[in-house]
Amino acid sequence: MDFMLQVPQAAAQAAASRDMDRAERLCMVFTQFCDYNVSTLGSPSDLGNKLRNGLLQAAFIPAYLDAEPTSGAPVAVGPLATCQYLAEHLQTPLKHNTEASGSRVSIHRRELSSRSDMLGPEETRAFFLQLLHGLLTNLQPTQQQEQDQANESPLREACKDVLAAVCQLLGPEQFLQTVLQPVGGLTDPAASVDPQVLEAALVAIVAASEVISSSIEGAEGDDGPEDETAAQGIANTILQLLLHLSSKSSSLGQCADRIQLVELEVMQTLAPALMHHLAATGGQAQDLMNFVLNKTGQLLQGPKADTVVSMSAARAIVQVCEVAETHNMPMPVSTLDGLLQLIQQATTSDVEQELAVSLALCLSCIPISPPASPNRQHYVSGLLQSLPASLQQLAPQHSAQLSSEQAASVNAAAASSLQHARTLMMFMQSWRDSQNCHDQLHQSLNPAAEAFVSCWPLVEQALSSDATAVTVKDRIASCCTAAIRVHLPCSLPVLPGMLQAAAGAVATGSSSAHLWTATLAAALDQLQGQQLDHLLRPLMEALSMIDKSAPAQSLMDRAGGDTNPDFTISVLNLTVTVARNAIKLQAGNGASSSLPLLDSGLYRAAACAACNHKDIAASSLTCMSSILEASSSSRFQSGGQLVYRAGQSIVQGLLAALLAVSALARVHKVCSIIVEMTGLSYPEGQTPDSCIAGWLHTSIQQLPPGLMEAQEQVRFASECSTLVQSIVAERKQSINAGSSGTADNRALQSGTVFKHLKKCIRDFAECHQHDVT
């Protein structure tokens, strides 16, 4: 035992002589001993006290920039993790009863243990205060780090979890007081502060930000006035910290840039919680938002706004704008003007997009009235002002004159504007939904959709140009989908063009097929009544173009989808959407007319069920199920005939699915599809069980030679046919008892016969999962 107590000092001596690997090994030995004997470590005994002193000595071993262990992590990582473990050991979770519901609810709060065999509360706090003071010292940047602005303390990440644990144990009030006390001079404009001490304090606050935020946001309703008072004190401390930091920037010397980065992290992590608190308690949340926007705006426009600073500032803006949108805070014109200016001056596309999200959130806060409210159209136009010009330059007659550098610049501008358009559409639609503004009067609340639609002639030219980048075409597809979903009346005049563009892209087997099938799916879901009647023809033509295209036809080949998984899944998912809307499409198209993708969909899904790609297999089985569900409806004409024609292919596909890779994951869906097939009315008076039995017998005989012996074929076919016959009998019994013919699929799937069918199918899949590659 005496040897173990000397290990921390030996580790510190090894680190001081820069033998970091030896120091790391010694710390590992000591921390493993402490972890294993945590009861002793946390006891008030003399041995416990000596172990804790040794743990502190090991935890305070500095991280040297000129020497580190082979592992690359600071030597103190292990001891710090043990300190965190000790903190958890010395605390007891609190629970309280919720009388209204009568249930016992766990609250994520802890109190220091009062057990006699464990360290008392005062001694525990004293130990962790000592730990905190030491960590604050070690977190201060060295002279070498000050000279290299990009080099932060190696201990920062290692200390993150233990600092949060210390904050939880001490409580945010005492933690903040301890952390900020060494800084001094924050509240005195004339006083100077030690930048190294300030940076260490801010790093500690960021590390514990989750605990601090929870104490601010979660106080209301927990334990009454005491928690509310504590939350108010914590909120005031953070608010004063943010305000006073701004006045100290000029006195921080060469450390100012480093501290600004940490200050931005404080804004990102704590300003949202503080704004929530102020908005809920009637405080000046608007003032705090304006302060954050002004501060971050200055940094974005400053001479040292590199990528890291700019992204941190932009994310801080997004955080506070999200809170503003949540509380529907009034949005002054100056805020909107400032954001628009920052977007137009942004130096990178990532920063520009973050700021565009912020502007969209702010525009969502603008009320419908009074008329003097800021004009959404003005800001949407400002954000999208480069869209028409960039699209026009991509037109074939203009793009031929562009150099490669100019074409890249034009494409970047178009892609950025299109991304902004989609962002504005989606955020403003979310706000419109929350306000229940679905009438014609309020359609203009989404001017971004109108702006995009007004550019459609230019969009069509850009799509036809070889100079248009794939990214631009992808974002056009996303904008088409968004415009249809959020502002269908505005999109109707150009919808035939959108459908044609989508079908053309998918029919070529484009890698972006999933984006364009989403456009078609949006149209299928959104069109109703007269709108559907007027646009049914171009919609059917678009679906037919895809259905007859060579890439889609190639999916009819067994397992052909494995060669182009993304395209295959896109077509299968689009078929699911057609099946979901089959009844209304058939009603408009004529009961006797076939529906593109639907008639061929069963054959395509059956062929793709044999694919080894698990997502394709899942999509194909879902596609089969969706078509079967649509066909079983009494309002769908000739559903039984549709399935009857493809029945043999369906069963062959189901067996192929059980012979592919990961077959066991497909067993339940295969059995469910068989149950769904028993609920259809087949032509010529044939019963479902006889049809399925015949298809199954033929499909088994067509399996690869040598896969199953003749006797096994007969047994498997007979067992499956008997179980299918029992399922049909159960369905008839359910119908005779008054249930609908199709609504009992779920009940049948929970019955005993279905369980036997699953066992039979699973046994087949397990037996042959290695027979076919």
CSV table of C-alpha atoms in Angstrom, one decimal, residues 256-671:
chain,number,residue,atom,x,y,z
A,256,ALA,CA,-7.9,38.9,-27.5
A,257,ASP,CA,-8.4,36.7,-30.6
A,258,ARG,CA,-8.2,33.4,-28.5
A,259,ILE,CA,-10.6,34.8,-25.9
A,260,GLN,CA,-13.1,35.9,-28.5
A,261,LEU,CA,-13.4,32.3,-29.7
A,262,VAL,CA,-14.1,31.1,-26.3
A,263,GLU,CA,-16.5,34.0,-25.7
A,264,LEU,CA,-18.4,32.9,-28.8
A,265,GLU,CA,-18.6,29.4,-27.4
A,266,VAL,CA,-20.2,30.9,-24.2
A,267,MET,CA,-22.7,32.7,-26.4
A,268,GLN,CA,-23.5,29.5,-28.3
A,269,THR,CA,-24.0,27.4,-25.2
A,270,LEU,CA,-25.5,29.8,-22.6
A,271,ALA,CA,-27.2,32.7,-24.4
A,272,PRO,CA,-30.1,30.4,-25.6
A,273,ALA,CA,-30.9,29.2,-22.1
A,274,LEU,CA,-30.5,32.8,-20.8
A,275,MET,CA,-32.9,34.1,-23.5
A,276,HIS,CA,-35.4,31.3,-22.7
A,277,HIS,CA,-35.3,32.3,-19.0
A,278,LEU,CA,-35.6,36.1,-19.7
A,279,ALA,CA,-38.5,35.5,-22.2
A,280,ALA,CA,-40.3,33.3,-19.7
A,281,THR,CA,-39.8,35.6,-16.7
A,282,GLY,CA,-40.6,38.9,-18.5
A,283,GLY,CA,-36.9,39.9,-18.8
A,284,GLN,CA,-35.1,41.7,-21.5
A,285,ALA,CA,-34.7,38.8,-23.9
A,286,GLN,CA,-34.8,41.1,-26.9
A,287,ASP,CA,-31.9,43.2,-25.5
A,288,LEU,CA,-29.8,40.1,-25.0
A,289,MET,CA,-30.6,39.0,-28.6
A,290,ASN,CA,-29.6,42.4,-29.9
A,291,PHE,CA,-26.4,42.3,-27.9
A,292,VAL,CA,-25.4,38.9,-29.3
A,293,LEU,CA,-26.3,39.9,-32.8
A,294,ASN,CA,-24.3,43.1,-32.6
A,295,LYS,CA,-21.3,41.4,-31.0
A,296,THR,CA,-21.2,38.5,-33.5
A,297,GLY,CA,-21.9,40.9,-36.4
A,298,GLN,CA,-18.8,42.9,-35.4
A,299,LEU,CA,-16.7,39.8,-35.3
A,300,LEU,CA,-18.0,38.7,-38.7
A,301,GLN,CA,-17.1,42.0,-40.2
A,302,GLY,CA,-13.8,42.3,-38.3
A,303,PRO,CA,-10.4,42.1,-39.9
A,304,LYS,CA,-9.6,38.7,-38.2
A,305,ALA,CA,-12.9,37.0,-39.2
A,306,ASP,CA,-11.3,33.7,-40.3
A,307,THR,CA,-13.3,30.6,-41.0
A,308,VAL,CA,-13.4,29.4,-37.4
A,309,VAL,CA,-14.4,32.8,-36.0
A,310,SER,CA,-17.0,33.3,-38.7
A,311,MET,CA,-18.6,29.8,-38.2
A,312,SER,CA,-18.7,30.2,-34.4
A,313,ALA,CA,-20.3,33.7,-34.8
A,314,ALA,CA,-22.8,32.4,-37.3
A,315,ARG,CA,-23.8,29.5,-35.1
A,316,ALA,CA,-24.3,31.7,-32.2
A,317,ILE,CA,-26.6,33.9,-34.3
A,318,VAL,CA,-28.6,30.8,-35.3
A,319,GLN,CA,-28.9,29.7,-31.6
A,320,VAL,CA,-30.4,33.0,-30.5
A,321,CYS,CA,-32.7,33.3,-33.5
A,322,GLU,CA,-34.1,29.9,-32.8
A,323,VAL,CA,-35.1,31.1,-29.3
A,324,ALA,CA,-36.6,34.2,-30.8
A,325,GLU,CA,-38.7,32.1,-33.2
A,326,THR,CA,-39.8,29.8,-30.3
A,327,HIS,CA,-41.0,32.8,-28.2
A,328,ASN,CA,-42.3,34.7,-31.3
A,329,MET,CA,-40.3,37.7,-30.3
A,330,PRO,CA,-40.8,41.0,-32.2
A,331,MET,CA,-38.2,41.4,-34.9
A,332,PRO,CA,-37.0,45.0,-35.5
A,333,VAL,CA,-36.1,46.1,-39.0
A,334,SER,CA,-32.6,46.8,-37.8
A,335,THR,CA,-32.0,43.2,-36.9
A,336,LEU,CA,-33.3,42.0,-40.3
A,337,ASP,CA,-31.3,44.6,-42.2
A,338,GLY,CA,-28.2,43.6,-40.2
A,339,LEU,CA,-28.6,39.9,-41.0
A,340,LEU,CA,-29.2,40.6,-44.7
A,341,GLN,CA,-26.0,42.7,-44.8
A,342,LEU,CA,-24.0,40.0,-43.1
A,343,ILE,CA,-25.2,37.4,-45.6
A,344,GLN,CA,-24.3,39.5,-48.5
A,345,GLN,CA,-20.8,40.1,-47.0
A,346,ALA,CA,-20.2,36.4,-46.0
A,347,THR,CA,-16.9,35.0,-47.2
A,348,THR,CA,-17.8,31.3,-47.2
A,349,SER,CA,-20.9,29.4,-48.3
A,350,ASP,CA,-21.2,27.6,-44.9
A,351,VAL,CA,-21.3,30.9,-43.0
A,352,GLU,CA,-23.7,32.3,-45.6
A,353,GLN,CA,-26.1,29.4,-45.1
A,354,GLU,CA,-26.0,29.6,-41.3
A,355,LEU,CA,-26.9,33.3,-41.5
A,356,ALA,CA,-29.7,32.5,-44.1
A,357,VAL,CA,-31.2,30.1,-41.6
A,358,SER,CA,-31.1,32.9,-39.0
A,359,LEU,CA,-32.8,35.3,-41.3
A,360,ALA,CA,-35.5,32.7,-42.1
A,361,LEU,CA,-36.1,32.2,-38.4
A,362,CYS,CA,-36.4,35.9,-37.9
A,363,LEU,CA,-38.8,36.3,-40.8
A,364,SER,CA,-41.0,33.6,-39.3
A,365,CYS,CA,-41.4,35.9,-36.3
A,366,ILE,CA,-43.0,38.7,-38.3
A,367,PRO,CA,-46.8,38.8,-37.5
A,368,ILE,CA,-49.5,38.9,-40.2
A,369,SER,CA,-50.4,42.4,-39.1
A,370,PRO,CA,-50.2,45.3,-38.6
A,371,PRO,CA,-49.4,46.4,-42.2
A,372,ALA,CA,-46.4,48.4,-40.9
A,373,SER,CA,-44.6,45.1,-40.0
A,374,PRO,CA,-41.3,44.5,-41.9
A,375,ASN,CA,-42.0,43.4,-45.4
A,376,ARG,CA,-41.0,39.8,-45.9
A,377,GLN,CA,-40.8,40.3,-49.7
A,378,HIS,CA,-38.1,42.9,-49.3
A,379,TYR,CA,-35.8,40.6,-47.4
A,380,VAL,CA,-36.5,37.5,-49.5
A,381,SER,CA,-35.7,39.6,-52.6
A,382,GLY,CA,-32.5,40.8,-51.0
A,383,LEU,CA,-31.4,37.3,-50.1
A,384,LEU,CA,-32.2,35.9,-53.5
A,385,GLN,CA,-31.2,38.9,-55.6
A,386,SER,CA,-28.4,37.0,-57.4
A,387,LEU,CA,-30.6,34.0,-58.4
A,388,PRO,CA,-32.0,35.4,-61.7
A,389,ALA,CA,-28.7,36.7,-62.9
A,390,SER,CA,-26.8,33.6,-62.1
A,391,LEU,CA,-29.4,31.3,-63.7
A,392,GLN,CA,-29.5,33.5,-66.8
A,393,GLN,CA,-25.7,33.2,-67.2
A,394,LEU,CA,-26.0,29.4,-67.0
A,395,ALA,CA,-28.3,29.4,-70.0
A,396,PRO,CA,-26.7,27.7,-73.1
A,397,GLN,CA,-26.5,30.9,-75.1
A,398,HIS,CA,-24.6,32.6,-72.3
A,399,SER,CA,-22.6,29.8,-70.6
A,400,ALA,CA,-20.6,29.1,-73.8
A,401,GLN,CA,-18.9,32.5,-73.3
A,402,LEU,CA,-17.8,31.8,-69.7
A,403,SER,CA,-14.3,30.7,-68.7
A,404,SER,CA,-14.0,27.7,-66.4
A,405,GLU,CA,-13.4,30.1,-63.5
A,406,GLN,CA,-16.4,32.3,-64.3
A,407,ALA,CA,-18.6,29.2,-64.7
A,408,ALA,CA,-17.5,28.0,-61.3
A,409,SER,CA,-18.3,31.4,-59.8
A,410,VAL,CA,-21.7,31.6,-61.4
A,411,ASN,CA,-22.6,28.0,-60.3
A,412,ALA,CA,-21.6,28.8,-56.8
A,413,ALA,CA,-23.8,31.9,-56.7
A,414,ALA,CA,-26.7,30.0,-58.2
A,415,ALA,CA,-26.3,27.1,-55.7
A,416,SER,CA,-26.1,29.4,-52.8
A,417,SER,CA,-29.3,31.4,-53.8
A,418,LEU,CA,-31.2,28.1,-54.4
A,419,GLN,CA,-30.2,26.8,-51.0
A,420,HIS,CA,-31.4,30.1,-49.5
A,421,ALA,CA,-34.7,29.8,-51.4
A,422,ARG,CA,-35.4,26.3,-50.0
A,423,THR,CA,-34.4,27.4,-46.5
A,424,LEU,CA,-36.8,30.3,-46.6
A,425,MET,CA,-39.6,28.2,-48.0
A,426,MET,CA,-39.3,25.5,-45.3
A,427,PHE,CA,-38.9,27.8,-42.3
A,428,MET,CA,-41.6,30.1,-43.3
A,429,GLN,CA,-44.0,27.2,-44.0
A,430,SER,CA,-43.3,25.9,-40.5
A,431,TRP,CA,-44.4,29.2,-39.1
A,432,ARG,CA,-47.4,29.3,-41.4
A,433,ASP,CA,-48.5,25.9,-40.1
A,434,SER,CA,-48.0,27.0,-36.5
A,435,GLN,CA,-50.3,30.0,-37.1
A,436,ASN,CA,-52.9,27.9,-39.0
A,437,CYS,CA,-52.6,30.2,-42.0
A,438,HIS,CA,-53.9,27.9,-44.7
A,439,ASP,CA,-56.4,30.1,-46.5
A,440,GLN,CA,-55.8,31.8,-49.8
A,441,LEU,CA,-55.3,35.2,-48.2
A,442,HIS,CA,-52.1,34.1,-46.5
A,443,GLN,CA,-50.5,32.2,-49.4
A,444,SER,CA,-48.3,35.3,-49.9
A,445,LEU,CA,-46.6,34.5,-46.6
A,446,ASN,CA,-44.1,32.4,-48.5
A,447,PRO,CA,-42.6,34.8,-51.0
A,448,ALA,CA,-39.6,32.6,-51.4
A,449,ALA,CA,-41.7,30.1,-53.3
A,450,GLU,CA,-43.0,32.9,-55.5
A,451,ALA,CA,-39.5,34.1,-56.1
A,452,PHE,CA,-38.4,30.7,-57.2
A,453,VAL,CA,-41.4,30.0,-59.4
A,454,SER,CA,-41.0,33.4,-61.1
A,455,CYS,CA,-37.5,32.3,-62.2
A,456,TRP,CA,-38.8,29.0,-63.8
A,457,PRO,CA,-38.0,29.9,-67.4
A,458,LEU,CA,-34.5,30.6,-66.4
A,459,VAL,CA,-34.4,27.4,-64.3
A,460,GLU,CA,-35.4,25.4,-67.4
A,461,GLN,CA,-32.6,26.9,-69.4
A,462,ALA,CA,-30.1,26.2,-66.7
A,463,LEU,CA,-31.3,22.6,-66.5
A,464,SER,CA,-30.7,22.2,-70.2
A,465,SER,CA,-27.1,23.6,-70.1
A,466,ASP,CA,-24.0,21.5,-70.0
A,467,ALA,CA,-22.3,24.3,-67.9
A,468,THR,CA,-24.7,23.9,-65.0
A,469,ALA,CA,-23.1,22.0,-62.1
A,470,VAL,CA,-24.7,18.9,-60.6
A,471,THR,CA,-25.0,20.8,-57.3
A,472,VAL,CA,-27.1,23.5,-58.9
A,473,LYS,CA,-29.4,20.9,-60.5
A,474,ASP,CA,-29.7,19.0,-57.2
A,475,ARG,CA,-30.8,22.2,-55.5
A,476,ILE,CA,-33.3,23.0,-58.2
A,477,ALA,CA,-34.8,19.7,-57.5
A,478,SER,CA,-35.0,20.4,-53.8
A,479,CYS,CA,-36.6,23.8,-54.5
A,480,CYS,CA,-39.2,22.3,-56.8
A,481,THR,CA,-40.2,19.8,-54.0
A,482,ALA,CA,-40.3,22.6,-51.4
A,483,ALA,CA,-42.3,24.9,-53.7
A,484,ILE,CA,-44.9,22.2,-54.4
A,485,ARG,CA,-45.2,21.3,-50.7
A,486,VAL,CA,-45.4,24.8,-49.2
A,487,HIS,CA,-47.1,26.8,-51.9
A,488,LEU,CA,-48.9,24.6,-54.4
A,489,PRO,CA,-51.2,27.3,-55.9
A,490,CYS,CA,-48.2,29.4,-56.8
A,491,SER,CA,-46.5,26.4,-58.4
A,492,LEU,CA,-49.4,25.2,-60.5
A,493,PRO,CA,-48.6,27.3,-63.7
A,494,VAL,CA,-45.1,25.8,-63.9
A,495,LEU,CA,-45.9,22.4,-62.4
A,496,PRO,CA,-46.0,20.6,-65.8
A,497,GLY,CA,-42.5,21.9,-66.4
A,498,MET,CA,-41.3,20.7,-63.0
A,499,LEU,CA,-42.8,17.3,-63.7
A,500,GLN,CA,-41.2,17.1,-67.1
A,501,ALA,CA,-37.8,18.1,-65.6
A,502,ALA,CA,-38.1,15.5,-62.8
A,503,ALA,CA,-39.1,12.7,-65.2
A,504,GLY,CA,-36.3,13.5,-67.6
A,505,ALA,CA,-33.7,13.4,-64.8
A,506,VAL,CA,-35.0,10.2,-63.3
A,507,ALA,CA,-35.4,8.5,-66.7
A,508,THR,CA,-31.7,8.9,-67.4
A,509,GLY,CA,-30.8,7.0,-64.2
A,510,SER,CA,-29.3,10.1,-62.6
A,511,SER,CA,-27.5,9.8,-59.4
A,512,SER,CA,-29.8,12.6,-58.1
A,513,ALA,CA,-32.9,10.5,-58.9
A,514,HIS,CA,-34.0,10.5,-55.2
A,515,LEU,CA,-34.2,14.4,-55.3
A,516,TRP,CA,-36.4,14.4,-58.4
A,517,THR,CA,-38.6,11.5,-57.4
A,518,ALA,CA,-39.3,13.6,-54.2
A,519,THR,CA,-40.7,16.3,-56.5
A,520,LEU,CA,-43.0,13.8,-58.2
A,521,ALA,CA,-44.0,12.4,-54.9
A,522,ALA,CA,-44.9,15.9,-53.6
A,523,ALA,CA,-47.1,16.5,-56.6
A,524,LEU,CA,-48.8,13.1,-56.2
A,525,ASP,CA,-49.5,13.8,-52.5
A,526,GLN,CA,-50.6,17.5,-52.9
A,527,LEU,CA,-52.8,17.5,-56.0
A,528,GLN,CA,-56.5,17.1,-55.2
A,529,GLY,CA,-59.8,17.8,-57.0
A,530,GLN,CA,-59.7,20.2,-59.9
A,531,GLN,CA,-56.0,20.8,-59.5
A,532,LEU,CA,-55.5,17.0,-60.1
A,533,ASP,CA,-58.0,17.0,-63.0
A,534,HIS,CA,-56.1,19.8,-64.8
A,535,LEU,CA,-52.6,18.4,-64.2
A,536,LEU,CA,-53.4,14.6,-64.4
A,537,ARG,CA,-52.2,14.3,-68.0
A,538,PRO,CA,-48.7,15.8,-67.5
A,539,LEU,CA,-48.4,13.8,-64.2
A,540,MET,CA,-49.3,10.5,-66.0
A,541,GLU,CA,-46.9,11.4,-68.8
A,542,ALA,CA,-44.0,12.0,-66.3
A,543,LEU,CA,-44.7,8.7,-64.6
A,544,SER,CA,-44.9,6.8,-67.9
A,545,MET,CA,-41.6,8.3,-69.1
A,546,ILE,CA,-39.9,6.9,-66.0
A,547,ASP,CA,-41.7,3.6,-66.2
A,548,LYS,CA,-40.6,3.0,-69.8
A,549,SER,CA,-37.1,4.3,-69.4
A,550,ALA,CA,-34.2,1.9,-69.9
A,551,PRO,CA,-32.8,2.3,-66.3
A,552,ALA,CA,-36.3,1.5,-64.9
A,553,GLN,CA,-36.8,-1.4,-67.3
A,554,SER,CA,-33.4,-2.9,-66.2
A,555,LEU,CA,-34.8,-3.3,-62.7
A,556,MET,CA,-37.1,-6.0,-64.1
A,557,ASP,CA,-34.0,-8.3,-64.2
A,558,ARG,CA,-33.5,-10.5,-61.2
A,559,ALA,CA,-31.4,-8.6,-58.6
A,560,GLY,CA,-30.7,-5.9,-61.3
A,561,GLY,CA,-31.1,-3.2,-58.7
A,562,ASP,CA,-27.8,-4.1,-57.0
A,563,THR,CA,-25.9,-2.3,-59.8
A,564,ASN,CA,-27.5,1.1,-59.0
A,565,PRO,CA,-28.8,1.1,-55.4
A,566,ASP,CA,-29.7,4.8,-55.1
A,567,PHE,CA,-31.7,4.9,-58.3
A,568,THR,CA,-33.4,1.6,-57.5
A,569,ILE,CA,-34.6,2.7,-54.1
A,570,SER,CA,-35.8,6.0,-55.6
A,571,VAL,CA,-38.0,4.3,-58.2
A,572,LEU,CA,-39.4,1.8,-55.6
A,573,ASN,CA,-40.2,4.6,-53.2
A,574,LEU,CA,-41.9,6.6,-55.9
A,575,THR,CA,-44.0,3.5,-56.8
A,576,VAL,CA,-45.0,3.4,-53.1
A,577,THR,CA,-46.3,6.9,-53.4
A,578,VAL,CA,-48.2,6.0,-56.6
A,579,ALA,CA,-49.8,3.1,-54.7
A,580,ARG,CA,-50.7,5.4,-51.8
A,581,ASN,CA,-52.5,7.7,-54.2
A,582,ALA,CA,-53.8,5.0,-56.6
A,583,ILE,CA,-57.5,5.4,-55.9
A,584,LYS,CA,-57.6,9.1,-56.7
A,585,LEU,CA,-55.4,8.7,-59.7
A,586,GLN,CA,-57.5,5.9,-61.1
A,587,ALA,CA,-60.7,7.9,-60.5
A,588,GLY,CA,-59.3,10.8,-62.5
A,589,ASN,CA,-57.6,8.6,-65.2
A,590,GLY,CA,-60.5,6.3,-65.8
A,591,ALA,CA,-61.3,3.0,-64.0
A,592,SER,CA,-60.2,0.9,-66.9
A,593,SER,CA,-56.9,2.7,-67.4
A,594,SER,CA,-53.6,1.3,-66.1
A,595,LEU,CA,-51.4,3.4,-63.9
A,596,PRO,CA,-47.8,3.9,-64.8
A,597,LEU,CA,-45.3,2.3,-62.4
A,598,LEU,CA,-48.1,0.6,-60.5
A,599,ASP,CA,-48.8,-2.2,-63.0
A,600,SER,CA,-45.1,-2.9,-63.6
A,601,GLY,CA,-44.3,-2.1,-59.9
A,602,LEU,CA,-45.0,-5.6,-58.7
A,603,TYR,CA,-42.7,-7.2,-61.3
A,604,ARG,CA,-40.0,-4.6,-60.5
A,605,ALA,CA,-40.3,-5.1,-56.8
A,606,ALA,CA,-40.3,-8.9,-57.1
A,607,ALA,CA,-37.1,-8.8,-59.2
A,608,CYS,CA,-35.5,-6.4,-56.7
A,609,ALA,CA,-36.4,-8.5,-53.7
A,610,ALA,CA,-33.6,-10.8,-54.7
A,611,CYS,CA,-31.0,-8.0,-54.3
A,612,ASN,CA,-28.3,-8.5,-51.7
A,613,HIS,CA,-28.4,-4.7,-50.9
A,614,LYS,CA,-30.5,-4.7,-47.7
A,615,ASP,CA,-32.1,-1.3,-48.3
A,616,ILE,CA,-33.2,-2.3,-51.8
A,617,ALA,CA,-34.7,-5.5,-50.4
A,618,ALA,CA,-36.5,-3.6,-47.7
A,619,SER,CA,-37.8,-1.0,-50.3
A,620,SER,CA,-38.9,-3.8,-52.7
A,621,LEU,CA,-40.9,-5.6,-50.0
A,622,THR,CA,-42.5,-2.4,-48.9
A,623,CYS,CA,-43.4,-1.6,-52.5
A,624,MET,CA,-45.1,-5.0,-52.9
A,625,SER,CA,-47.0,-4.4,-49.7
A,626,SER,CA,-48.1,-0.9,-50.7
A,627,ILE,CA,-49.5,-2.2,-54.1
A,628,LEU,CA,-51.2,-5.1,-52.4
A,629,GLU,CA,-52.8,-2.7,-49.9
A,630,ALA,CA,-54.1,-0.5,-52.7
A,631,SER,CA,-55.3,-3.4,-54.7
A,632,SER,CA,-57.3,-4.8,-51.8
A,633,SER,CA,-59.5,-1.7,-51.5
A,634,SER,CA,-63.0,-2.0,-52.8
A,635,ARG,CA,-62.6,1.4,-54.5
A,636,PHE,CA,-59.7,0.3,-56.6
A,637,GLN,CA,-60.8,-1.3,-59.8
A,638,SER,CA,-59.3,-4.6,-60.9
A,639,GLY,CA,-56.9,-4.9,-58.0
A,640,GLY,CA,-57.3,-8.7,-57.9
A,641,GLN,CA,-56.5,-9.0,-61.6
A,642,LEU,CA,-53.4,-6.8,-61.2
A,643,VAL,CA,-52.1,-9.1,-58.5
A,644,TYR,CA,-53.2,-12.2,-60.3
A,645,ARG,CA,-51.2,-11.4,-63.4
A,646,ALA,CA,-48.1,-10.8,-61.3
A,647,GLY,CA,-48.7,-13.5,-58.7
A,648,GLN,CA,-46.1,-16.0,-60.0
A,649,SER,CA,-43.5,-13.2,-60.1
A,650,ILE,CA,-44.4,-12.1,-56.6
A,651,VAL,CA,-43.9,-15.5,-55.1
A,652,GLN,CA,-40.7,-16.1,-57.0
A,653,GLY,CA,-39.5,-12.7,-55.7
A,654,LEU,CA,-40.4,-13.7,-52.1
A,655,LEU,CA,-38.5,-17.0,-52.4
A,656,ALA,CA,-35.5,-15.1,-53.9
A,657,ALA,CA,-35.5,-12.7,-51.0
A,658,LEU,CA,-35.1,-15.6,-48.6
A,659,LEU,CA,-32.1,-16.9,-50.6
A,660,ALA,CA,-30.2,-13.6,-50.6
A,661,VAL,CA,-27.9,-12.0,-48.0
A,662,SER,CA,-29.4,-11.2,-44.6
A,663,ALA,CA,-32.5,-13.2,-45.5
A,664,LEU,CA,-33.6,-13.7,-41.8
A,665,ALA,CA,-34.3,-9.9,-41.6
A,666,ARG,CA,-36.8,-10.3,-44.4
A,667,VAL,CA,-38.8,-13.2,-43.0
A,668,HIS,CA,-41.5,-11.2,-41.2
A,669,LYS,CA,-42.1,-9.0,-44.3
A,670,VAL,CA,-42.3,-11.9,-46.6
A,671,CYS,CA,-44.9,-13.6,-44.4
